[in-house]
CSV table of C-alpha atoms and ligand atoms in Angstrom, one decimal:
chain,number,residue,atom,x,y,z
A,4,PRO,CA,0.0,0.0,0.0
A,5,VAL,CA,2.9,2.4,0.3
A,6,SER,CA,3.5,3.8,-3.2
A,7,SER,CA,6.6,5.5,-4.4
A,8,LEU,CA,8.0,8.2,-2.2
A,9,LEU,CA,7.0,11.4,-3.9
A,10,GLU,CA,8.5,14.8,-3.2
A,11,LEU,CA,5.5,16.5,-1.5
A,12,GLY,CA,5.5,20.0,-0.3
A,13,GLY,CA,9.3,19.8,0.0
A,14,VAL,CA,9.0,16.8,2.3
A,15,ALA,CA,10.0,13.5,0.7
A,16,ILE,CA,8.1,11.2,2.9
A,17,GLY,CA,5.2,10.3,0.7
A,18,LYS,CA,2.8,10.5,3.6
A,19,HIS,CA,-0.1,11.4,1.4
A,20,ASP,CA,0.2,8.1,-0.5
A,21,VAL,CA,-0.1,5.9,2.5
A,22,VAL,CA,-3.2,3.9,2.8
A,23,ARG,CA,-4.0,3.1,6.5
A,24,ASP,CA,-6.9,0.8,6.1
A,25,ASP,CA,-4.9,-2.4,6.6
A,26,PRO,CA,-6.4,-4.5,9.5
A,27,THR,CA,-3.1,-4.6,11.2
A,28,ASN,CA,-2.6,-0.8,11.1
A,29,ASN,CA,-2.2,0.6,14.6
A,30,VAL,CA,-1.1,4.2,13.7
A,31,PRO,CA,-3.7,6.6,15.1
A,32,ASP,CA,-4.4,10.0,13.5
A,33,SER,CA,-2.6,11.7,16.4
A,34,ILE,CA,0.7,10.0,15.4
A,35,PHE,CA,0.2,10.1,11.7
A,36,SER,CA,-0.2,13.8,11.8
A,37,LYS,CA,3.3,14.2,13.2
A,38,LEU,CA,4.8,12.8,10.0
A,39,GLY,CA,6.5,15.6,7.9
A,40,MET,CA,6.8,18.0,10.9
A,41,GLN,CA,10.6,17.8,10.5
A,42,LEU,CA,11.4,19.6,13.8
A,43,HIS,CA,15.1,18.6,13.3
A,44,GLN,CA,15.2,20.7,10.1
A,45,ARG,CA,14.3,23.9,11.9
A,46,ASP,CA,17.4,26.0,12.5
A,47,ASN,CA,15.7,28.0,15.4
A,48,HIS,CA,14.3,24.9,17.1
A,49,PRO,CA,16.3,23.2,20.0
A,50,LEU,CA,16.5,20.0,18.0
A,51,GLY,CA,17.7,21.7,14.9
A,52,ILE,CA,20.3,23.7,16.8
A,53,LEU,CA,21.6,20.6,18.4
A,54,LYS,CA,21.7,18.7,15.1
A,55,ASN,CA,23.7,21.5,13.6
A,56,GLU,CA,26.1,21.6,16.5
A,57,ILE,CA,26.8,17.8,16.1
A,58,TYR,CA,27.3,18.4,12.4
A,59,ASN,CA,29.8,21.1,13.2
A,60,TYR,CA,31.7,18.7,15.4
A,61,PHE,CA,31.9,16.0,12.6
A,62,ASP,CA,32.7,18.6,9.9
A,63,THR,CA,35.6,20.0,12.0
A,64,ASN,CA,37.1,16.8,13.1
A,65,TYR,CA,36.6,14.7,10.0
A,66,SER,CA,37.1,17.4,7.3
A,67,ASN,CA,33.5,17.2,6.0
A,68,LYS,CA,33.8,13.5,5.2
A,69,PHE,CA,30.5,12.5,6.8
A,70,THR,CA,27.5,12.6,4.4
A,71,LYS,CA,24.4,13.9,6.2
A,72,PHE,CA,20.9,12.7,5.7
A,73,ASP,CA,17.9,14.3,7.4
A,74,ASP,CA,15.0,13.7,5.1
A,75,LEU,CA,14.8,9.9,4.7
A,76,SER,CA,11.2,8.8,5.0
A,77,PRO,CA,10.2,7.4,8.4
A,78,ILE,CA,8.0,4.9,6.7
A,79,VAL,CA,10.2,1.9,6.2
A,80,SER,CA,9.8,-1.8,5.7
A,81,VAL,CA,9.9,-4.4,8.5
A,82,LYS,CA,13.0,-5.7,6.7
A,83,GLU,CA,14.8,-2.4,7.0
A,84,ASN,CA,13.7,-1.6,10.5
A,85,PHE,CA,14.4,-5.1,11.9
A,86,ASP,CA,15.7,-7.8,9.6
A,87,ASP,CA,18.6,-5.9,8.1
A,88,VAL,CA,19.9,-5.0,11.5
A,89,LEU,CA,19.6,-8.5,12.8
A,90,VAL,CA,16.8,-8.0,15.3
A,91,PRO,CA,15.6,-11.5,16.2
A,92,GLU,CA,12.2,-12.7,15.1
A,93,ASP,CA,10.9,-12.9,18.7
A,94,HIS,CA,12.4,-9.6,19.9
A,95,VAL,CA,9.8,-7.5,21.8
A,96,SER,CA,10.5,-4.4,19.7
A,97,ARG,CA,8.8,-6.1,16.8
A,98,SER,CA,5.5,-6.4,18.6
A,99,TYR,CA,2.4,-4.4,17.8
A,100,ASN,CA,2.5,-3.3,21.4
A,101,ASP,CA,5.9,-1.5,20.9
A,102,THR,CA,6.0,-0.5,17.2
A,103,TYR,CA,3.6,1.3,14.9
A,104,TYR,CA,2.7,-0.8,11.9
A,105,ILE,CA,1.1,0.6,8.7
A,106,ASP,CA,0.6,-2.9,7.5
A,107,SER,CA,2.2,-6.2,8.3
A,108,GLN,CA,5.3,-5.4,6.2
A,109,THR,CA,5.5,-1.6,6.9
A,110,VAL,CA,6.3,0.3,10.0
A,111,LEU,CA,7.1,3.8,11.3
A,112,ARG,CA,10.8,3.4,12.0
A,113,CYS,CA,11.5,2.9,15.6
A,114,HIS,CA,15.2,3.9,15.2
A,115,THR,CA,17.4,5.5,12.6
A,116,SER,CA,19.4,2.2,12.4
A,117,ALA,CA,16.7,1.3,9.9
A,118,HIS,CA,18.8,3.1,7.3
A,119,GLN,CA,22.2,1.5,8.1
A,120,ALA,CA,22.1,-1.3,5.6
A,121,GLU,CA,20.7,0.5,2.7
A,122,LEU,CA,23.2,3.4,3.0
A,123,LEU,CA,26.0,0.9,3.2
A,124,ARG,CA,24.7,-0.9,0.1
A,125,ARG,CA,24.6,2.5,-1.7
A,126,GLY,CA,28.3,2.8,-0.9
A,127,TYR,CA,28.4,5.3,1.9
A,128,THR,CA,31.1,4.7,4.4
A,129,GLN,CA,30.8,7.6,6.7
A,130,PHE,CA,27.4,9.1,7.4
A,131,LEU,CA,24.9,10.6,9.8
A,132,VAL,CA,21.2,10.1,9.6
A,133,THR,CA,18.8,12.4,11.6
A,134,GLY,CA,15.1,11.8,11.7
A,135,ASP,CA,11.9,11.3,13.6
A,136,VAL,CA,11.4,7.9,15.2
A,137,TYR,CA,8.2,6.3,16.6
A,138,ARG,CA,7.6,4.1,19.6
A,139,ARG,CA,4.5,3.0,21.4
A,140,ASP,CA,5.3,3.7,25.1
A,141,SER,CA,4.0,4.9,28.4
A,142,ILE,CA,3.5,8.6,29.2
A,143,ASP,CA,5.7,10.8,31.3
A,144,SER,CA,7.7,14.0,31.0
A,145,THR,CA,10.6,12.3,29.1
A,146,HIS,CA,8.6,9.9,26.9
A,147,TYR,CA,6.7,10.9,23.8
A,148,PRO,CA,5.6,8.5,21.0
A,149,VAL,CA,7.6,10.5,18.5
A,150,PHE,CA,11.1,11.6,19.0
A,151,HIS,CA,14.3,12.2,17.1
A,152,GLN,CA,17.6,10.3,16.7
A,153,MET,CA,20.9,10.7,15.0
A,154,GLU,CA,22.7,7.7,13.7
A,155,GLY,CA,26.3,7.7,12.8
A,156,VAL,CA,28.3,5.1,10.9
A,157,ARG,CA,32.0,4.9,10.0
A,158,VAL,CA,33.5,2.1,7.9
A,159,PHE,CA,37.2,1.2,8.1
A,160,SER,CA,39.4,-1.0,5.8
A,161,LEU,CA,42.5,-3.0,6.5
A,162,ASN,CA,44.7,0.0,5.7
A,163,ASP,CA,43.2,1.9,8.6
A,164,TRP,CA,43.9,-0.7,11.3
A,165,GLU,CA,46.9,-2.5,9.9
A,166,ALA,CA,49.6,-0.2,11.3
A,167,SER,CA,47.8,0.1,14.7
A,168,GLY,CA,49.0,-3.4,15.8
A,169,THR,CA,45.5,-4.3,16.9
A,170,ASP,CA,42.7,-6.2,15.2
A,171,GLY,CA,39.9,-4.4,13.3
A,172,THR,CA,37.3,-4.7,16.1
A,173,SER,CA,39.5,-3.2,18.9
A,174,PHE,CA,40.6,-0.4,16.4
A,175,ALA,CA,37.0,0.5,15.6
A,176,ALA,CA,36.0,0.3,19.2
A,177,ASP,CA,38.8,2.7,20.3
A,178,ASP,CA,38.1,5.1,17.4
A,179,LEU,CA,34.3,5.1,18.3
A,180,LYS,CA,35.0,5.9,21.9
A,181,LYS,CA,37.4,8.7,21.1
A,182,CYS,CA,34.9,10.2,18.6
A,183,LEU,CA,32.0,10.1,21.1
A,184,GLU,CA,34.0,11.4,24.1
A,185,GLY,CA,35.0,14.3,21.9
A,186,LEU,CA,31.4,14.9,20.9
A,187,ALA,CA,30.2,14.8,24.5
A,188,ARG,CA,33.0,17.4,25.5
A,189,HIS,CA,32.0,19.5,22.5
A,190,LEU,CA,28.3,19.6,23.7
A,191,PHE,CA,28.7,19.6,27.5
A,192,GLY,CA,32.2,20.9,28.1
A,193,ALA,CA,34.3,19.2,30.7
A,194,VAL,CA,32.0,16.5,32.0
A,195,GLU,CA,32.6,13.2,33.7
A,196,MET,CA,31.8,10.3,31.5
A,197,ARG,CA,31.7,6.5,31.7
A,198,TRP,CA,31.2,3.6,29.3
A,199,VAL,CA,28.7,0.8,30.2
A,200,ASP,CA,28.7,-2.5,28.4
A,201,THR,CA,25.3,-3.4,26.9
A,202,TYR,CA,23.6,-5.4,24.2
A,203,PHE,CA,22.2,-4.5,20.8
A,204,PRO,CA,21.4,-7.0,18.1
A,205,PHE,CA,23.3,-5.0,15.5
A,206,THR,CA,26.6,-4.3,17.4
A,207,ASN,CA,29.2,-6.3,19.2
A,208,PRO,CA,30.7,-5.2,21.5
A,209,SER,CA,28.0,-2.7,22.4
A,210,PHE,CA,28.3,0.3,24.8
A,211,GLU,CA,26.3,3.0,26.3
A,212,LEU,CA,27.8,6.4,27.0
A,213,GLU,CA,26.8,8.1,30.3
A,214,ILE,CA,27.6,11.5,31.5
A,215,PHE,CA,27.4,12.9,35.0
A,216,PHE,CA,25.1,15.8,34.8
A,217,GLN,CA,23.3,17.6,37.7
A,218,GLU,CA,24.2,14.9,40.2
A,219,LYS,CA,23.0,12.0,38.1
A,220,TRP,CA,24.4,9.6,35.6
A,221,LEU,CA,22.5,10.2,32.3
A,222,GLU,CA,22.6,7.7,29.4
A,223,VAL,CA,23.1,9.7,26.3
A,224,LEU,CA,23.7,7.2,23.5
A,225,GLY,CA,24.0,3.6,22.4
A,226,CYS,CA,26.8,2.4,20.1
A,227,GLY,CA,29.2,-0.3,19.2
A,228,VAL,CA,31.2,-2.2,16.6
A,229,MET,CA,28.8,-3.2,13.7
A,230,GLU,CA,27.9,-6.9,13.5
A,231,GLN,CA,30.0,-8.4,10.7
A,232,GLU,CA,27.0,-10.0,9.2
A,233,ILE,CA,25.5,-6.6,8.4
A,234,LEU,CA,28.6,-5.6,6.5
A,235,LYS,CA,28.9,-8.9,4.8
A,236,ARG,CA,25.4,-8.5,3.4
A,237,SER,CA,26.4,-5.2,2.0
A,238,ASP,CA,29.4,-6.7,0.3
A,239,LYS,CA,31.8,-5.3,2.8
A,240,GLU,CA,33.0,-8.5,4.5
A,241,ASN,CA,36.6,-7.2,4.6
A,242,ASN,CA,35.7,-4.1,6.5
A,243,VAL,CA,34.8,-3.3,10.1
A,244,ALA,CA,32.6,-0.4,11.1
A,245,TRP,CA,31.2,1.4,14.2
A,246,ALA,CA,27.8,2.8,14.7
A,247,PHE,CA,26.0,5.0,17.2
A,248,GLY,CA,22.5,6.2,17.8
A,249,LEU,CA,21.7,9.1,20.0
A,250,GLY,CA,18.4,10.6,21.2
A,251,LEU,CA,18.2,14.3,20.4
A,252,GLU,CA,15.4,15.2,22.9
A,253,ARG,CA,17.3,13.5,25.7
A,254,LEU,CA,20.3,15.7,25.1
A,255,ALA,CA,18.4,18.8,24.3
A,256,MET,CA,16.3,18.7,27.5
A,257,VAL,CA,19.6,18.7,29.4
A,258,LEU,CA,21.4,21.3,27.3
A,259,PHE,CA,18.5,23.8,27.1
A,260,ASP,CA,16.9,23.0,30.5
A,261,ILE,CA,13.6,21.9,28.9
A,262,PRO,CA,11.5,20.3,31.6
A,263,ASP,CA,8.9,18.4,29.5
A,264,ILE,CA,9.3,16.6,26.2
A,265,ARG,CA,5.9,17.9,24.9
A,266,LEU,CA,7.4,21.4,24.7
A,267,PHE,CA,9.4,20.4,21.6
A,268,TRP,CA,6.1,20.3,19.8
A,269,SER,CA,4.8,23.6,21.1
A,270,ALA,CA,3.9,26.4,18.7
A,271,ASP,CA,3.5,28.8,21.5
A,272,GLU,CA,5.7,31.9,20.8
A,273,ARG,CA,6.8,32.0,24.4
A,274,PHE,CA,8.6,28.8,23.7
A,275,THR,CA,9.6,29.1,20.1
A,276,THR,CA,11.2,32.6,20.3
A,277,GLN,CA,13.6,31.6,23.1
A,278,PHE,CA,15.9,29.7,20.7
A,279,SER,CA,17.9,30.8,17.8
A,280,LYS,CA,20.3,29.4,15.2
A,281,GLY,CA,23.7,28.5,16.5
A,282,LYS,CA,22.9,29.1,20.1
A,283,LEU,CA,23.4,25.9,21.9
A,284,GLY,CA,22.5,25.7,25.6
A,285,VAL,CA,20.5,28.9,26.0
A,286,LYS,CA,18.6,28.0,29.1
A,287,PHE,CA,14.8,27.8,28.6
A,288,LYS,CA,12.8,30.1,30.9
A,289,SER,CA,9.5,28.6,31.9
A,290,PHE,CA,6.7,31.0,31.1
A,291,SER,CA,5.0,29.8,34.3
A,292,LYS,CA,4.2,26.4,35.4
A,293,PHE,CA,0.4,25.8,35.4
A,294,PRO,CA,-1.0,23.5,38.0
A,295,PRO,CA,-1.5,19.8,37.2
A,296,CYS,CA,-4.8,18.1,37.8
A,297,TYR,CA,-4.9,14.5,38.8
A,298,LYS,CA,-7.7,12.0,37.9
A,299,ASP,CA,-7.8,8.3,38.8
A,300,ILE,CA,-9.3,5.5,36.8
A,301,SER,CA,-9.8,1.9,38.0
A,302,PHE,CA,-10.8,-1.1,36.0
A,303,TRP,CA,-10.6,-4.9,35.8
A,304,ILE,CA,-7.9,-5.7,33.1
A,305,ASN,CA,-8.2,-8.5,30.6
A,306,ASP,CA,-5.5,-10.7,29.0
A,307,SER,CA,-4.9,-8.4,26.1
A,308,PHE,CA,-4.5,-5.3,28.3
A,309,THR,CA,-1.2,-3.4,28.0
A,310,GLU,CA,-0.1,-0.1,29.5
A,311,ASN,CA,0.9,1.1,26.0
A,312,ASN,CA,-2.6,0.6,24.7
A,313,LEU,CA,-4.0,2.5,27.6
A,314,CYS,CA,-1.6,5.4,27.0
A,315,GLU,CA,-2.5,5.6,23.4
A,316,VAL,CA,-6.2,5.8,24.3
A,317,VAL,CA,-5.5,8.6,26.8
A,318,ARG,CA,-3.2,10.5,24.3
A,319,GLY,CA,-5.9,10.1,21.7
A,320,VAL,CA,-8.4,11.9,23.9
A,321,ALA,CA,-6.3,14.4,25.7
A,322,GLY,CA,-3.4,14.9,23.2
A,323,ASP,CA,-0.6,17.0,24.7
A,324,LEU,CA,-2.7,17.9,27.7
A,325,VAL,CA,-1.8,14.6,29.4
A,326,GLU,CA,1.5,14.7,31.2
A,327,GLU,CA,1.8,11.4,32.9
A,328,VAL,CA,-0.1,8.1,33.3
A,329,GLN,CA,1.0,6.2,36.3
A,330,LEU,CA,0.0,2.8,37.8
A,331,ILE,CA,-0.7,3.6,41.5
A,332,ASP,CA,-2.4,0.4,42.6
A,333,SER,CA,-2.9,-3.2,41.4
A,334,PHE,CA,-4.6,-6.1,43.1
A,335,THR,CA,-5.9,-9.5,42.2
A,336,ASN,CA,-9.2,-11.0,43.4
A,337,LYS,CA,-8.2,-14.6,43.8
A,338,LYS,CA,-11.8,-15.9,43.9
A,339,LYS,CA,-12.9,-14.1,40.7
A,340,GLY,CA,-9.4,-14.6,39.1
A,341,MET,CA,-9.5,-10.9,38.1
A,342,THR,CA,-6.9,-8.2,38.4
A,343,SER,CA,-7.7,-4.5,39.0
A,344,HIS,CA,-5.5,-1.6,38.0
A,345,CYS,CA,-5.7,2.0,39.1
A,346,TYR,CA,-4.0,4.6,37.1
A,347,ARG,CA,-3.4,8.2,38.0
A,348,ILE,CA,-3.6,10.6,35.0
A,349,ALA,CA,-1.9,13.9,35.3
A,350,TYR,CA,-3.4,16.6,33.1
A,351,ARG,CA,-1.5,19.8,32.6
A,352,SER,CA,-1.1,22.2,29.8
A,353,MET,CA,2.3,23.7,29.0
A,354,GLU,CA,0.6,26.9,27.8
A,355,ARG,CA,-2.4,27.8,30.0
A,356,SER,CA,-4.6,26.9,33.0
A,357,LEU,CA,-7.2,24.2,32.4
A,358,THR,CA,-10.7,24.6,33.7
A,359,ASP,CA,-12.4,22.0,35.8
A,360,GLU,CA,-15.0,21.5,33.2
A,361,GLU,CA,-12.5,20.8,30.5
A,362,ILE,CA,-10.7,18.3,32.6
A,363,ASN,CA,-13.9,16.6,33.6
A,364,ASP,CA,-14.9,16.3,30.0
A,365,LEU,CA,-11.5,14.7,29.1
A,366,GLN,CA,-11.7,12.3,31.9
A,367,TRP,CA,-15.3,11.3,31.0
A,368,ASN,CA,-14.2,10.7,27.4
A,369,VAL,CA,-11.1,8.7,28.6
A,370,ARG,CA,-13.4,6.5,30.7
A,371,GLU,CA,-15.7,5.9,27.8
A,372,GLN,CA,-12.9,5.0,25.4
A,373,VAL,CA,-10.9,3.0,27.8
A,374,GLN,CA,-14.0,0.8,28.2
A,375,SER,CA,-15.0,0.6,24.6
A,376,LYS,CA,-11.6,0.3,23.0
A,377,LEU,CA,-9.8,-1.8,25.5
A,378,ASN,CA,-12.8,-3.9,26.6
A,379,VAL,CA,-12.1,-3.6,30.2
A,380,VAL,CA,-14.7,-3.3,33.0
A,381,LEU,CA,-14.6,0.1,34.8
A,382,ARG,CA,-14.9,0.0,38.6
B,406,LIG,N1,19.3,1.9,17.5
B,406,LIG,C1,19.7,2.0,18.9
B,406,LIG,C2,18.5,2.5,19.7
B,406,LIG,O1,17.6,3.0,19.2
B,406,LIG,C3,20.9,2.8,19.1
B,406,LIG,C4,22.1,2.3,18.5
B,406,LIG,C5,22.4,2.7,17.2
B,406,LIG,C6,22.9,1.4,19.1
B,406,LIG,C7,23.6,2.2,16.6
B,406,LIG,C8,24.1,0.9,18.6
B,406,LIG,C9,24.4,1.3,17.3
B,406,LIG,O2,18.5,2.3,20.9
């Protein structure tokens, strides 16, 4: 159902050609409407400012050798998003609960790694890919179903590591760490950092970089030495490569002091006018914090209930007025064999005070839709 990706309104995502009537489609309008927003292409937006600053780092240190992509379509095949980067058949990230499917073979990319294999096949050996990525998730101030990542890949050949006296893998891992430590210092100044071993299906070894910021260790990116199988499939079996993927919102929230991830989507001038091209790290001044309003909802769950589904229903009703959905109580009635959950929903606008009436309406609609869409029994 996804036809060729036409250039539409300057945005090469082919969104208007996408048919979403497949029975497996789980992309609601609220998410689909985000396609083509291209926040990362706006020079005066915190995400665009951060992207450009990372570009500067690579341009300066690698004499403009990295090719940059920031308009690849977020609509990709299951093969590109998962198979090509060796995500196992039974990995949770493939589930309809975690990923947005347009049809059984087409998804909204859940990471920019979806473009690694194709770009390697097209012959690129040093590149950066920036774009919007989509994940079904729970709701709080640092999670939003659409966010932005930047992927980086660098391929080496025997010439590069031969003289070093080490093998290709160690050479690539050392180069990767040096590159990313330099990037972290470029963005954050003299910060304390540490490397943590981790697992990704597409890299081995795999690492996370954490920086010590405001008294906390903050995970800023995932990376590693690319699995040889990925290179082999792109006719590069004699090469080694590294790859990293970093979340732009995560970094921008810290660098600009932005307290809530929903603000990145705000068109309120009190937000948008605070940032300008080339000015990394200007601290955001809250235009006042409006009071939150809490509403609880309790129901007997069924076997197919998931928190992600609940959050999508709440987001579908309340949009960006919902700040957090939190499980506050759960108990099982052994006799009935039924489990009850109680969730607390925090409603708060970033831009204005909400009226009681408005919140009661939202909560009423949430109750109705939770019941009808999730087939649970309200208590
Ligand atoms: N794709 C990973 C993620 O979204 C990040 C990553 C990219 C890790 C490249 C390793 C190499 O979490």
